[in-house]
Structure formats: structure tokens, C-alpha cells
Amino acid sequence: MNKVREIINTGDINRFRFWFQLAAFILLIYGGCLAINIGNQLPTFACVFEEMRGGSCYLMGFQHQTNIPFDKILTGRGIGLLTGLITFFLFFILFNKAWCGYACPLGTLQDWLTSFRKRIHLRYSIYAEQTFQRLQSIKYILLALLILIPLGMNNAIFGLPKLNHDFAVPFCMICPGRTLLPIFTGDFSQLTIDFSSKTKMIFTSLGMMVTGIFLVGSLVKKRFFCLFCPMSAFHYIFSKAALLRLSKKGDKCTKCGNCYRVCDVGIRGIADDITSKNIVKDDCMMCFKCVAACPEEKCLTVHFLGLPIYESTEKGFFKRMLKGKK
Amino acid sequence: MSADGMQRKQNTIRLHLGMEVKEFFRKITEASPDRPKAMEYFDNFLRRIYCDDAAPASTRPLIGTMCVQVPDELIYAAGAVPYRLCNGSSTYDLCGAEFMPAKSCPVVRATTGMLHAAQINLKEQLAAVIIPTTCDQKKKAGELIASMGYKVHFLEMPSTCATELSRNYWQDSVQEFTLELQKITGQKITPARLKKAIQKIGAAGRAFRQLYNLRQGPLPILSGVDAFLVSNGYFLDDIDNWTAAVEALNNELIERQKKGTTVGNKNAPRFLFTGSPPIFPNFKIPMLVEEAGGVIVTDEACSSTRLLYDAVAYDEEALYDMLPAIADRYLKPCTCPCLTPNENRKRKLLEMIDSFSVDGVIYQAYSGCHPYEMEQMAINDMLAEKKVPMLYVETDFSKEDMGQLTTRVEAFIESIQSRKRRKKI
């Protein structure tokens, strides 16, 4: 057991993650061809607009189900919403936010763009701390909107008139997953602006804009889109209950900032927060690069059901650092 | 002073320095006859430098450094070799005292004194002197050193490590230093060279950490004085030779641990040394502690642990990521008292007290070293709260206070021993 643990702790998580992401990408994008369907409430962007998918993103179903009149909440439709949420929750607590770091096709796509940027020796950009703080609330606003807009189709919220049917699945309309992921099956049809109604035109134009921003943004900034992702905000509501955890021993931490440096989303708290035991912050995608970059013995630990599965070790750190040294 | 007079002065200094160092080694071999064999390497190296006036081994340009915040990785990557100038000899302290205030820090005085007295040799050998703007005395000494004709580069350092503002400022400062270094050595720093340099220091850090971990064991297998000798060798030695020598020492210590060979009594009170750095050949306080029956199991000094403990990690093999990564390593975990606030130091001390099963703390402040003098109170309060006894000693490089210090150190160790005995009963 100790041998296995040592092999894992001294291993190369980035390489493992690359292959895992590739496998997850193939499964979620082409799984349907092999008659695989993992589920329809997945806490990750397995886009519903993509025909060969091996599972479906929950946000689509969620937006459909929140399209519900208030007086119907206590009927079958309410139960449908509830069971959907519970299934999502069960999927989610298994892997916590590692769904983002290891499975999300949109995340993987961004990581591939990052690899491409490294190849062409293009410098990355990072946010100043204040900008980062300011941008952080956007994902929560998007999450609130994707619940409120469908609700507004059946109910007069704040006394506003009910929204028309073109407001269905508003987030999907602007999500770059809808426009980009079908391309991998040769389907370019989502890369269009729908002129059939004013609402649709606005939404699909927004979608095209977001797609452009997504491509340019994630080429210059690691995991650019994740900071704004409402799925990430949704995750964070349940994160504390998850079985997969990342914990930190604050008294072991020297605040050297190695973890912060390698963090693709730029979470400063991973280095400077020495009081939280559970160190999964709302932007975290649980890629565990921080664990690999930490030279302190067992300062950062990945737990599953309380069992340590990957830990920061001095030996592992120096092995990775000195790899290829003559 | 005439060239002749200068030469005579240098001869006298060499004589005194030689005597100081010989006396030092006589004392430590007398005090602990069963030192690890692998210590011979470090003894011989320092003897060669100080007694035989051996020239630095490398033929590459030497970059003199003051303070641990100078990123040595960059110096190696630029094709030069770092040479830590901080000096601990009372001979050079006296040289410095000729033109520096009586109440200044003896390390700064000795270092400036050395650069002053050894002008002819060192000025030719040192391509530049890098001075991080840490404490006021080092900064001002930098001006003196520049006026002696050395090429001085001030590495601008912020006064805190806790904010993003300071971090960005320091990263810019390190960037500028990189450009300056390239100008000095004429060699371009490339990602491949920098990676090699990071690994070079990483290997030294790994060896150092192994030694650090070995000393956490229940048996005292290495004296604190020897540990300081090892880290002081790093100041001036060829890094690859030094790393190999530390690895050899570690292997010997593992053997000794298996056999149960200890330095001194295996139940000797265990001490953590902190405060102003012991620098060769002035290990006055560590020696007093160990002569009185204690053992220094670890330290939080910039001449030892702080020098090598931290390690660089970067994400992308490109200068835009590696340079800030190196900058981070020298600022973010830094526990130098010139930083305000200095919570990291308090946390580090507590962590060490715990992991090294420390019985007491020895806090040295050189008279005139204001940052350590000022921080003493906060550390004292913190330790009192945790019920860890601390001895605060204010001293310098002279021998005048030895009698008084011996009594205090002995009394402190005696009180800890009786405390330990009481605990056992």
C-alpha cells in the first residue's frame, strides 16, 4: 500500500491529467457512438447540442425544469426538478470540482489552447488581484440569471411581464460549449445567428460573441472561461458535501507560493490561506497541480471519503523538479 | 595609505584571520572528538579559504552577494558564480570599526571591513556586488562599498511579503536585476540555462533538506556548530562539490543513526537557534550552548536554514514564468525581520519547535542589529504563551562578554534540564 502511495505521490500529475482529460473528452463527445450514456444530469459541459455525446450537461435540463409556474412546484413538475437536482448532486459529490479539471470538455479545450500557446512561445496574461476579485461575482450572476429567466417565462417576477418562449435555456444560447463542441462531430450548424425572432437573434449573436471571446481569451489566459462559468458557481454550493476533497495543513505551509504560481485559475488563497482546512475555493477546478508543486510534506492532501489518495511530498517535489538533471 | 602600507596591513590581517580560524577548529575538535568523518570536507574547505587564502575555485566571473534574497539561480544562468560576502570574523570587524559607527551591526561592519581591507584582490575578482535593500545597515554599507570602487547593484526589496503589491514590485526588481546581470557577464539568460540553474540549486536544496530532516530524529546526531559549518561552506563553495559533500554527510549520519552514535549526551536538551546569523568563524553562542551540554538541533538563521530550505516551482518553461517564480521563492516565504509584518517567522518557529521536539529557544541578536532586537519581544511573548523557554542574548564578535555569557547560558540549560527531569518524574 505504501509502495503504491509513493508511486502516486512521486508521479507526474500533469501527464496523468492530460490522458485522463483526453479519455473523458472522447467519452463525453463520442460516447454516444458506442451507445454509452452516463447520465443526463452531469455536472459538466457534455453539450446537449452535440449529437454523439456520451452524457448530458445538467444545465440544459435544469433550465428546462426551472421553467415552472410557482403554483406547479408542489406537483409532478416540482418532483422532476427535485429528482434532477438530486441526481446532479449525486454525480457531483463523487468527484467534487474535479469534474472541471478532469472531465469538462470545454475545460479540456482551454487546456489544449494553452498547450498551443506554449508551443508558439506566447506569453500568458494574468489578472491583477483587484480585477480578479471583481470578476469573481460574474459566475454567480449568470447562475442567478439562468434560474430567474426560465422562471420568468411562467411567472411574473417582480411584477414584470412574462417572458416569451424564446427565452428558454438562456445560458445554453450564450455558452461556447453549444457552438464549439458540435464542431468535433463535424456539425458547424450552431455557429450561426438565428434571425427567426428578436430574442433569438440577440441570444445567438451573444453566443457568437462569447465564442470569439472564449477562443481569444483562453489562448492568452489559462482557463479563461472558468472564472465566469455558472456551472462552477453551481458546484460550489454543494462542494462542502463532496467526497473528494483537497485539504491543507496551515501550520506546515511556508507561504512560498509555489501552489499559487502553478494555479491555472490564479487562486491566491491556496498559498495565503493558512486557516481553512478545506481549501477548495469557488474557482478551483481540482486539477491538483498545486499538490504537485508543494514541497512540504503532506501540507496539501487530496482525500476521497477521508482516505488520502494524493499528497504533497518532499520526495515527489524534488523528483519532479530534478527530472532530466544531468 | 601607500601600497606598501596596504600590503603590510593585509599581511597582518591574514595572520590574525589565520589565528582566529585555527583557534576555532582547535576548539571544536577538542569539544567533540567524535564528529562525523564527512565533516572533514567542510573543515578543509573553510581552512583553505581563510588560512591558506585560496582563490575561489571557479574561473567564471564572481558575483558577490549580501543577504539570502539574491536569486542565485539567475547568477548561475548568466554564466557567473555567486559568492556570499557576509563575514563573521572579528579581525574584519575591527577593520570595519575603523570607519564605521561603533553601534553598527558586526556582520555589516565585518563585511564592509573585509571589502575595504582586501580591496586589491577582491576588486579584481568580483564582477559586481549585489546588495538587496533589506535592513538599513546593509543599504548604507552598500553606498560605502560603492565608494570603495566596487560595482554595486542594489536589488530593491519591498518591506513586506504579504501583499500582491510587494510581490509585483519585487518581480519587477528581479527582472531588472536579470537585465543587469546579463550586461555584467555578457551572457544571455535562456530558459534552458535557467532550468539547469534551478535544478543545480534544487539538488543542493534537496541534500540540505535531507540533513534538516535527519536532525529531526530523537537522537542528536550532528552538533549545531557542525550544521552551521556545513551551511557556511555553501556561501563560498562550488555548489556541486558542496552538494556531493552534504550527501556524503547524510549517508554517514544515517549510519550513525542506525548505530545510535550521538554527539554528546543523547538526552541533551534540544535547542532551536534563531536571530542574528552565526557566520564563520564566529559561532560563539552555538559553541557556548553545546559546551554547556545542550545541542542545537535546528536553526532559523539566514546563514543556514533560510538559505536553502525553499524551492522554486514554475509552470511554464519560459522566462515570463520562470523569473517571477524565482522572485517568489526569495520573497514570499522569507522570514527576514526586515519584513513587516513578519508572521511567517513566528509560524516557522512554532512549526520547528514542534517538528524538532525542541526544549528551548536561543535567540541571538547582534548589538546594533535593530530588526532582530525589535522582534525579540514579540517572539518572546509568543513563546511564553506556548510555554517554551527562550534565552535572549545580545552580543557581538568580540570575546569580552564570554564570561558573563557562559554563566547565563549554563544557568538556562541547567533550568531546562531540571524542567525535563521534573517532567519525567
Tab-separated table of N, CA, C and O in Angstrom, chain A residues 14 114 117-118 121-124 129 222 250-258 260-264 268 271-272 274 289 293 295-297 314 317-326, chain B residues 162-164 167 171 175 195-196 198-203 205-206 209-210 213 240 309-316 320-321 324-326 328-329 332-334 343-344 347-348 351 354:
chain	number	residue	atom	x	y	z
A	14	ASN	N	0.468	15.999	-14.135
A	14	ASN	CA	0.090	16.693	-15.366
A	14	ASN	C	-0.080	15.723	-16.527
A	14	ASN	O	-0.981	15.862	-17.340
A	114	THR	N	-4.038	26.312	-24.290
A	114	THR	CA	-2.869	26.719	-23.503
A	114	THR	C	-1.611	26.009	-24.001
A	114	THR	O	-0.556	26.632	-24.154
A	117	ARG	N	-0.514	27.645	-27.051
A	117	ARG	CA	0.135	28.937	-26.749
A	117	ARG	C	1.592	28.729	-26.318
A	117	ARG	O	2.497	29.443	-26.742
A	118	LYS	N	1.807	27.703	-25.478
A	118	LYS	CA	3.178	27.421	-25.026
A	118	LYS	C	4.064	27.074	-26.219
A	118	LYS	O	5.213	27.488	-26.298
A	121	HIS	N	5.285	29.970	-27.994
A	121	HIS	CA	6.019	30.872	-27.106
A	121	HIS	C	5.323	32.207	-26.905
A	121	HIS	O	5.947	33.265	-26.952
A	122	LEU	N	4.031	32.117	-26.714
A	122	LEU	CA	3.276	33.334	-26.460
A	122	LEU	C	3.123	33.480	-24.959
A	122	LEU	O	2.808	32.526	-24.258
A	123	ARG	N	3.365	34.672	-24.452
A	123	ARG	CA	3.302	34.919	-23.020
A	123	ARG	C	1.850	34.875	-22.542
A	123	ARG	O	0.951	35.336	-23.223
A	124	TYR	N	1.628	34.320	-21.369
A	124	TYR	CA	0.264	34.317	-20.824
A	124	TYR	C	-0.045	35.659	-20.186
A	124	TYR	O	0.863	36.429	-19.873
A	129	GLU	N	-4.843	41.503	-9.024
A	129	GLU	CA	-5.656	40.913	-7.973
A	129	GLU	C	-7.046	41.553	-7.877
A	129	GLU	O	-8.050	40.871	-7.726
A	222	LYS	N	-4.877	31.319	-19.065
A	222	LYS	CA	-5.187	29.936	-18.717
A	222	LYS	C	-6.588	29.836	-18.118
A	222	LYS	O	-6.950	30.633	-17.261
A	250	GLY	N	-2.370	24.143	7.502
A	250	GLY	CA	-1.839	25.509	7.524
A	250	GLY	C	-0.510	25.655	8.245
A	250	GLY	O	0.345	26.432	7.837
A	251	ASP	N	-0.309	24.872	9.309
A	251	ASP	CA	0.940	25.060	10.067
A	251	ASP	C	2.159	24.508	9.331
A	251	ASP	O	3.294	24.833	9.661
A	252	LYS	N	1.924	23.688	8.310
A	252	LYS	CA	3.047	23.171	7.513
A	252	LYS	C	3.413	24.157	6.407
A	252	LYS	O	4.467	24.035	5.788
A	253	CYS	N	2.507	25.068	6.112
A	253	CYS	CA	2.671	25.948	4.950
A	253	CYS	C	3.678	27.053	5.233
A	253	CYS	O	3.621	27.700	6.272
A	254	THR	N	4.619	27.257	4.288
A	254	THR	CA	5.585	28.340	4.454
A	254	THR	C	5.173	29.568	3.634
A	254	THR	O	5.909	30.536	3.568
A	255	LYS	N	4.015	29.486	3.011
A	255	LYS	CA	3.520	30.551	2.130
A	255	LYS	C	4.477	30.835	0.978
A	255	LYS	O	4.584	31.966	0.522
A	256	CYS	N	5.201	29.825	0.529
A	256	CYS	CA	6.189	30.053	-0.525
A	256	CYS	C	5.524	30.412	-1.847
A	256	CYS	O	6.148	30.988	-2.721
A	257	GLY	N	4.232	30.060	-1.982
A	257	GLY	CA	3.503	30.495	-3.161
A	257	GLY	C	3.682	29.624	-4.395
A	257	GLY	O	3.201	29.979	-5.469
A	258	ASN	N	4.360	28.481	-4.261
A	258	ASN	CA	4.521	27.591	-5.414
A	258	ASN	C	3.173	27.148	-5.971
A	258	ASN	O	2.964	27.092	-7.180
A	260	TYR	N	0.300	28.693	-5.730
A	260	TYR	CA	-0.356	29.848	-6.343
A	260	TYR	C	0.224	30.080	-7.743
A	260	TYR	O	-0.489	30.380	-8.694
A	261	ARG	N	1.524	29.920	-7.878
A	261	ARG	CA	2.176	30.146	-9.168
A	261	ARG	C	1.681	29.192	-10.243
A	261	ARG	O	1.468	29.578	-11.368
A	262	VAL	N	1.508	27.914	-9.884
A	262	VAL	CA	1.121	26.956	-10.918
A	262	VAL	C	-0.394	26.895	-11.121
A	262	VAL	O	-0.862	26.231	-12.036
A	263	CYS	N	-1.150	27.600	-10.269
A	263	CYS	CA	-2.609	27.526	-10.349
A	263	CYS	C	-3.112	28.176	-11.634
A	263	CYS	O	-2.889	29.360	-11.871
A	264	ASP	N	-3.802	27.398	-12.457
A	264	ASP	CA	-4.288	27.905	-13.739
A	264	ASP	C	-5.355	28.981	-13.568
A	264	ASP	O	-5.513	29.844	-14.414
A	268	ARG	N	-5.236	32.847	-5.085
A	268	ARG	CA	-4.190	33.255	-4.152
A	268	ARG	C	-4.335	32.559	-2.808
A	268	ARG	O	-3.365	32.282	-2.109
A	271	ALA	N	-2.230	29.623	-1.394
A	271	ALA	CA	-0.948	29.862	-0.723
A	271	ALA	C	-1.116	30.638	0.574
A	271	ALA	O	-0.455	30.362	1.561
A	272	ASP	N	-1.995	31.619	0.557
A	272	ASP	CA	-2.018	32.550	1.690
A	272	ASP	C	-3.053	32.232	2.760
A	272	ASP	O	-3.011	32.791	3.848
A	274	ILE	N	-4.093	30.160	5.574
A	274	ILE	CA	-3.470	29.132	6.409
A	274	ILE	C	-4.420	28.664	7.503
A	274	ILE	O	-4.040	27.950	8.412
A	289	LYS	N	-2.594	20.472	-9.517
A	289	LYS	CA	-1.235	20.894	-9.852
A	289	LYS	C	-0.552	21.481	-8.618
A	289	LYS	O	0.658	21.372	-8.449
A	293	ALA	N	3.153	20.868	-6.805
A	293	ALA	CA	4.145	21.944	-6.699
A	293	ALA	C	4.532	22.243	-5.256
A	293	ALA	O	5.387	23.081	-5.006
A	295	PRO	N	6.332	21.649	-1.833
A	295	PRO	CA	7.465	20.867	-1.328
A	295	PRO	C	7.323	20.442	0.134
A	295	PRO	O	8.211	19.806	0.675
A	296	GLU	N	6.214	20.815	0.767
A	296	GLU	CA	6.079	20.497	2.194
A	296	GLU	C	5.357	19.162	2.378
A	296	GLU	O	4.308	18.925	1.777
A	297	GLU	N	5.908	18.354	3.244
A	297	GLU	CA	5.392	17.010	3.471
A	297	GLU	C	3.930	17.048	3.945
A	297	GLU	O	3.630	17.582	5.008
A	314	GLU	N	7.945	15.903	-0.107
A	314	GLU	CA	9.237	16.485	-0.439
A	314	GLU	C	9.911	15.655	-1.537
A	314	GLU	O	10.447	16.185	-2.502
A	317	PHE	N	8.227	16.178	-4.865
A	317	PHE	CA	8.524	17.513	-5.383
A	317	PHE	C	9.900	17.561	-6.036
A	317	PHE	O	10.058	18.009	-7.167
A	318	PHE	N	10.908	17.075	-5.303
A	318	PHE	CA	12.263	17.171	-5.836
A	318	PHE	C	12.475	16.224	-7.015
A	318	PHE	O	13.250	16.524	-7.914
A	319	LYS	N	11.772	15.102	-7.003
A	319	LYS	CA	11.886	14.188	-8.141
A	319	LYS	C	11.384	14.884	-9.412
A	319	LYS	O	12.012	14.829	-10.472
A	320	ARG	N	10.247	15.560	-9.274
A	320	ARG	CA	9.696	16.261	-10.443
A	320	ARG	C	10.590	17.418	-10.857
A	320	ARG	O	10.827	17.671	-12.034
A	321	MET	N	11.106	18.135	-9.836
A	321	MET	CA	11.932	19.308	-10.123
A	321	MET	C	13.240	18.929	-10.812
A	321	MET	O	13.704	19.624	-11.714
A	322	LEU	N	13.824	17.814	-10.359
A	322	LEU	CA	15.146	17.457	-10.866
A	322	LEU	C	15.081	16.486	-12.037
A	322	LEU	O	16.091	15.931	-12.442
A	323	LYS	N	13.870	16.295	-12.574
A	323	LYS	CA	13.710	15.377	-13.697
A	323	LYS	C	14.589	15.822	-14.867
A	323	LYS	O	14.553	16.967	-15.282
A	324	GLY	N	15.392	14.888	-15.359
A	324	GLY	CA	16.237	15.203	-16.514
A	324	GLY	C	17.525	15.905	-16.156
A	324	GLY	O	18.265	16.331	-17.037
A	325	LYS	N	17.827	16.034	-14.836
A	325	LYS	CA	19.079	16.711	-14.448
A	325	LYS	C	20.264	15.785	-14.707
A	325	LYS	O	20.223	14.618	-14.362
A	326	LYS	N	21.287	16.392	-15.316
A	326	LYS	CA	22.481	15.583	-15.587
A	326	LYS	C	23.392	15.582	-14.382
A	326	LYS	O	23.486	16.522	-13.660
B	162	ALA	N	3.652	40.275	2.276
B	162	ALA	CA	2.282	39.809	2.461
B	162	ALA	C	1.306	40.312	1.404
B	162	ALA	O	0.191	39.825	1.303
B	163	THR	N	1.710	41.297	0.598
B	163	THR	CA	0.742	41.859	-0.343
B	163	THR	C	1.121	41.560	-1.791
B	163	THR	O	2.278	41.282	-2.095
B	164	GLU	N	0.116	41.655	-2.661
B	164	GLU	CA	0.382	41.476	-4.092
B	164	GLU	C	1.197	42.646	-4.634
B	164	GLU	O	1.982	42.494	-5.559
B	167	ARG	N	4.715	41.910	-4.013
B	167	ARG	CA	5.119	40.795	-4.859
B	167	ARG	C	5.415	41.285	-6.278
B	167	ARG	O	6.425	40.928	-6.873
B	171	GLN	N	8.996	41.335	-8.219
B	171	GLN	CA	9.172	40.646	-9.501
B	171	GLN	C	9.805	41.581	-10.532
B	171	GLN	O	10.682	41.174	-11.297
B	175	GLN	N	13.458	41.237	-12.313
B	175	GLN	CA	13.548	41.358	-13.772
B	175	GLN	C	14.675	42.318	-14.167
B	175	GLN	O	15.479	42.037	-15.048
B	195	LYS	N	16.752	26.712	-16.291
B	195	LYS	CA	16.262	25.435	-15.769
B	195	LYS	C	17.412	24.658	-15.133
B	195	LYS	O	17.275	24.095	-14.051
B	196	LYS	N	18.546	24.686	-15.812
B	196	LYS	CA	19.719	23.981	-15.289
B	196	LYS	C	20.128	24.575	-13.936
B	196	LYS	O	20.452	23.845	-12.994
B	198	ILE	N	18.215	26.226	-11.838
B	198	ILE	CA	17.195	25.914	-10.830
B	198	ILE	C	17.413	24.495	-10.301
B	198	ILE	O	17.322	24.238	-9.103
B	199	GLN	N	17.762	23.588	-11.224
B	199	GLN	CA	17.990	22.203	-10.807
B	199	GLN	C	19.263	22.066	-9.982
B	199	GLN	O	19.328	21.279	-9.046
B	200	LYS	N	20.263	22.858	-10.343
B	200	LYS	CA	21.529	22.840	-9.602
B	200	LYS	C	21.266	23.199	-8.138
B	200	LYS	O	21.680	22.498	-7.217
B	201	ILE	N	20.555	24.308	-7.937
B	201	ILE	CA	20.265	24.745	-6.573
B	201	ILE	C	19.228	23.823	-5.936
B	201	ILE	O	19.272	23.564	-4.735
B	202	GLY	N	18.322	23.287	-6.777
B	202	GLY	CA	17.334	22.332	-6.267
B	202	GLY	C	18.001	21.104	-5.679
B	202	GLY	O	17.605	20.613	-4.622
B	203	ALA	N	19.059	20.625	-6.348
B	203	ALA	CA	19.761	19.441	-5.851
B	203	ALA	C	20.438	19.760	-4.518
B	203	ALA	O	20.421	18.951	-3.587
B	205	GLY	N	19.379	22.027	-2.461
B	205	GLY	CA	18.276	22.153	-1.521
B	205	GLY	C	17.780	20.799	-1.046
B	205	GLY	O	17.479	20.611	0.132
B	206	ARG	N	17.741	19.838	-1.978
B	206	ARG	CA	17.283	18.501	-1.598
B	206	ARG	C	18.238	17.873	-0.577
B	206	ARG	O	17.810	17.312	0.426
B	209	ARG	N	17.763	19.624	2.724
B	209	ARG	CA	16.530	19.216	3.395
B	209	ARG	C	16.654	17.821	3.999
B	209	ARG	O	16.060	17.535	5.031
B	210	GLN	N	17.436	16.971	3.335
B	210	GLN	CA	17.617	15.636	3.904
B	210	GLN	C	18.348	15.746	5.240
B	210	GLN	O	17.981	15.094	6.220
B	213	ASN	N	15.948	17.064	7.782
B	213	ASN	CA	15.022	16.042	8.271
B	213	ASN	C	15.706	15.051	9.207
B	213	ASN	O	15.106	14.614	10.188
B	240	ASP	N	28.265	22.178	-6.750
B	240	ASP	CA	28.170	20.732	-6.995
B	240	ASP	C	29.024	19.940	-6.003
B	240	ASP	O	28.599	18.902	-5.500
B	309	TYR	N	16.274	26.271	2.351
B	309	TYR	CA	15.084	25.458	2.585
B	309	TYR	C	14.066	25.553	1.443
B	309	TYR	O	13.502	24.562	1.011
B	310	ASP	N	13.838	26.742	0.943
B	310	ASP	CA	12.748	26.928	-0.028
B	310	ASP	C	13.166	26.525	-1.439
B	310	ASP	O	14.338	26.531	-1.766
B	311	ALA	N	12.171	26.173	-2.237
B	311	ALA	CA	12.476	25.673	-3.577
B	311	ALA	C	11.578	26.334	-4.618
B	311	ALA	O	10.442	26.686	-4.336
B	312	VAL	N	12.121	26.490	-5.800
B	312	VAL	CA	11.394	27.151	-6.888
B	312	VAL	C	10.457	26.156	-7.584
B	312	VAL	O	10.825	25.012	-7.809
B	313	ALA	N	9.261	26.608	-7.926
B	313	ALA	CA	8.393	25.827	-8.810
B	313	ALA	C	7.839	26.772	-9.863
B	313	ALA	O	7.410	27.871	-9.543
B	314	TYR	N	7.909	26.341	-11.105
B	314	TYR	CA	7.331	27.169	-12.168
B	314	TYR	C	6.409	26.303	-13.005
B	314	TYR	O	6.454	25.074	-12.935
B	315	ASP	N	5.577	26.963	-13.799
B	315	ASP	CA	4.577	26.216	-14.551
B	315	ASP	C	4.975	26.053	-16.007
B	315	ASP	O	4.757	25.012	-16.601
B	316	GLU	N	5.545	27.086	-16.577
B	316	GLU	CA	5.896	27.034	-17.991
B	316	GLU	C	7.382	27.317	-18.157
B	316	GLU	O	7.914	28.215	-17.522
B	320	TYR	N	9.081	34.306	-18.927
B	320	TYR	CA	7.987	35.066	-18.324
B	320	TYR	C	7.364	34.360	-17.133
B	320	TYR	O	6.676	34.977	-16.332
B	321	ASP	N	7.570	33.066	-17.017
B	321	ASP	CA	7.045	32.358	-15.841
B	321	ASP	C	8.162	32.007	-14.864
B	321	ASP	O	7.962	32.021	-13.654
B	324	PRO	N	9.440	35.288	-12.526
B	324	PRO	CA	8.598	35.558	-11.358
B	324	PRO	C	8.591	34.403	-10.354
B	324	PRO	O	8.485	34.632	-9.159
B	325	ALA	N	8.740	33.172	-10.855
B	325	ALA	CA	8.750	32.028	-9.941
B	325	ALA	C	9.972	32.102	-9.031
B	325	ALA	O	9.881	31.857	-7.824
B	326	ILE	N	11.102	32.473	-9.622
B	326	ILE	CA	12.319	32.613	-8.822
B	326	ILE	C	12.157	33.773	-7.841
B	326	ILE	O	12.490	33.660	-6.665
B	328	ASP	N	9.430	34.885	-6.515
B	328	ASP	CA	8.523	34.448	-5.438
B	328	ASP	C	9.260	33.659	-4.367
B	328	ASP	O	9.035	33.835	-3.182
B	329	ARG	N	10.160	32.775	-4.813
B	329	ARG	CA	10.864	31.920	-3.866
B	329	ARG	C	11.688	32.744	-2.878
B	329	ARG	O	11.900	32.345	-1.741
B	332	LYS	N	8.317	35.454	-0.945
B	332	LYS	CA	7.085	35.015	-0.280
B	332	LYS	C	7.298	34.237	1.021
B	332	LYS	O	6.635	34.497	2.004
B	333	PRO	N	8.209	33.254	1.039
B	333	PRO	CA	8.371	32.529	2.304
B	333	PRO	C	9.422	33.161	3.229
B	333	PRO	O	9.754	32.582	4.259
B	334	CYS	N	9.933	34.325	2.874
B	334	CYS	CA	11.062	34.902	3.606
B	334	CYS	C	10.659	35.258	5.042
B	334	CYS	O	9.574	35.778	5.278
B	343	GLU	N	4.810	37.642	10.240
B	343	GLU	CA	4.080	36.498	10.805
B	343	GLU	C	4.716	35.170	10.379
B	343	GLU	O	4.678	34.194	11.111
B	344	ASN	N	5.290	35.166	9.165
B	344	ASN	CA	5.897	33.923	8.670
B	344	ASN	C	6.962	33.397	9.624
B	344	ASN	O	7.106	32.198	9.792
B	347	ARG	N	5.353	31.707	12.635
B	347	ARG	CA	4.771	30.412	12.272
B	347	ARG	C	5.864	29.379	12.033
B	347	ARG	O	5.760	28.230	12.431
B	348	LYS	N	6.940	29.822	11.376
B	348	LYS	CA	8.044	28.907	11.088
B	348	LYS	C	8.658	28.403	12.403
B	348	LYS	O	8.935	27.210	12.554
B	351	GLU	N	6.433	25.891	14.021
B	351	GLU	CA	6.459	24.623	13.279
B	351	GLU	C	7.732	23.856	13.623
B	351	GLU	O	7.717	22.649	13.853
B	354	ASP	N	7.850	22.294	17.080
B	354	ASP	CA	7.047	21.080	17.081
B	354	ASP	C	7.769	19.917	16.398
B	354	ASP	O	7.941	18.851	16.979
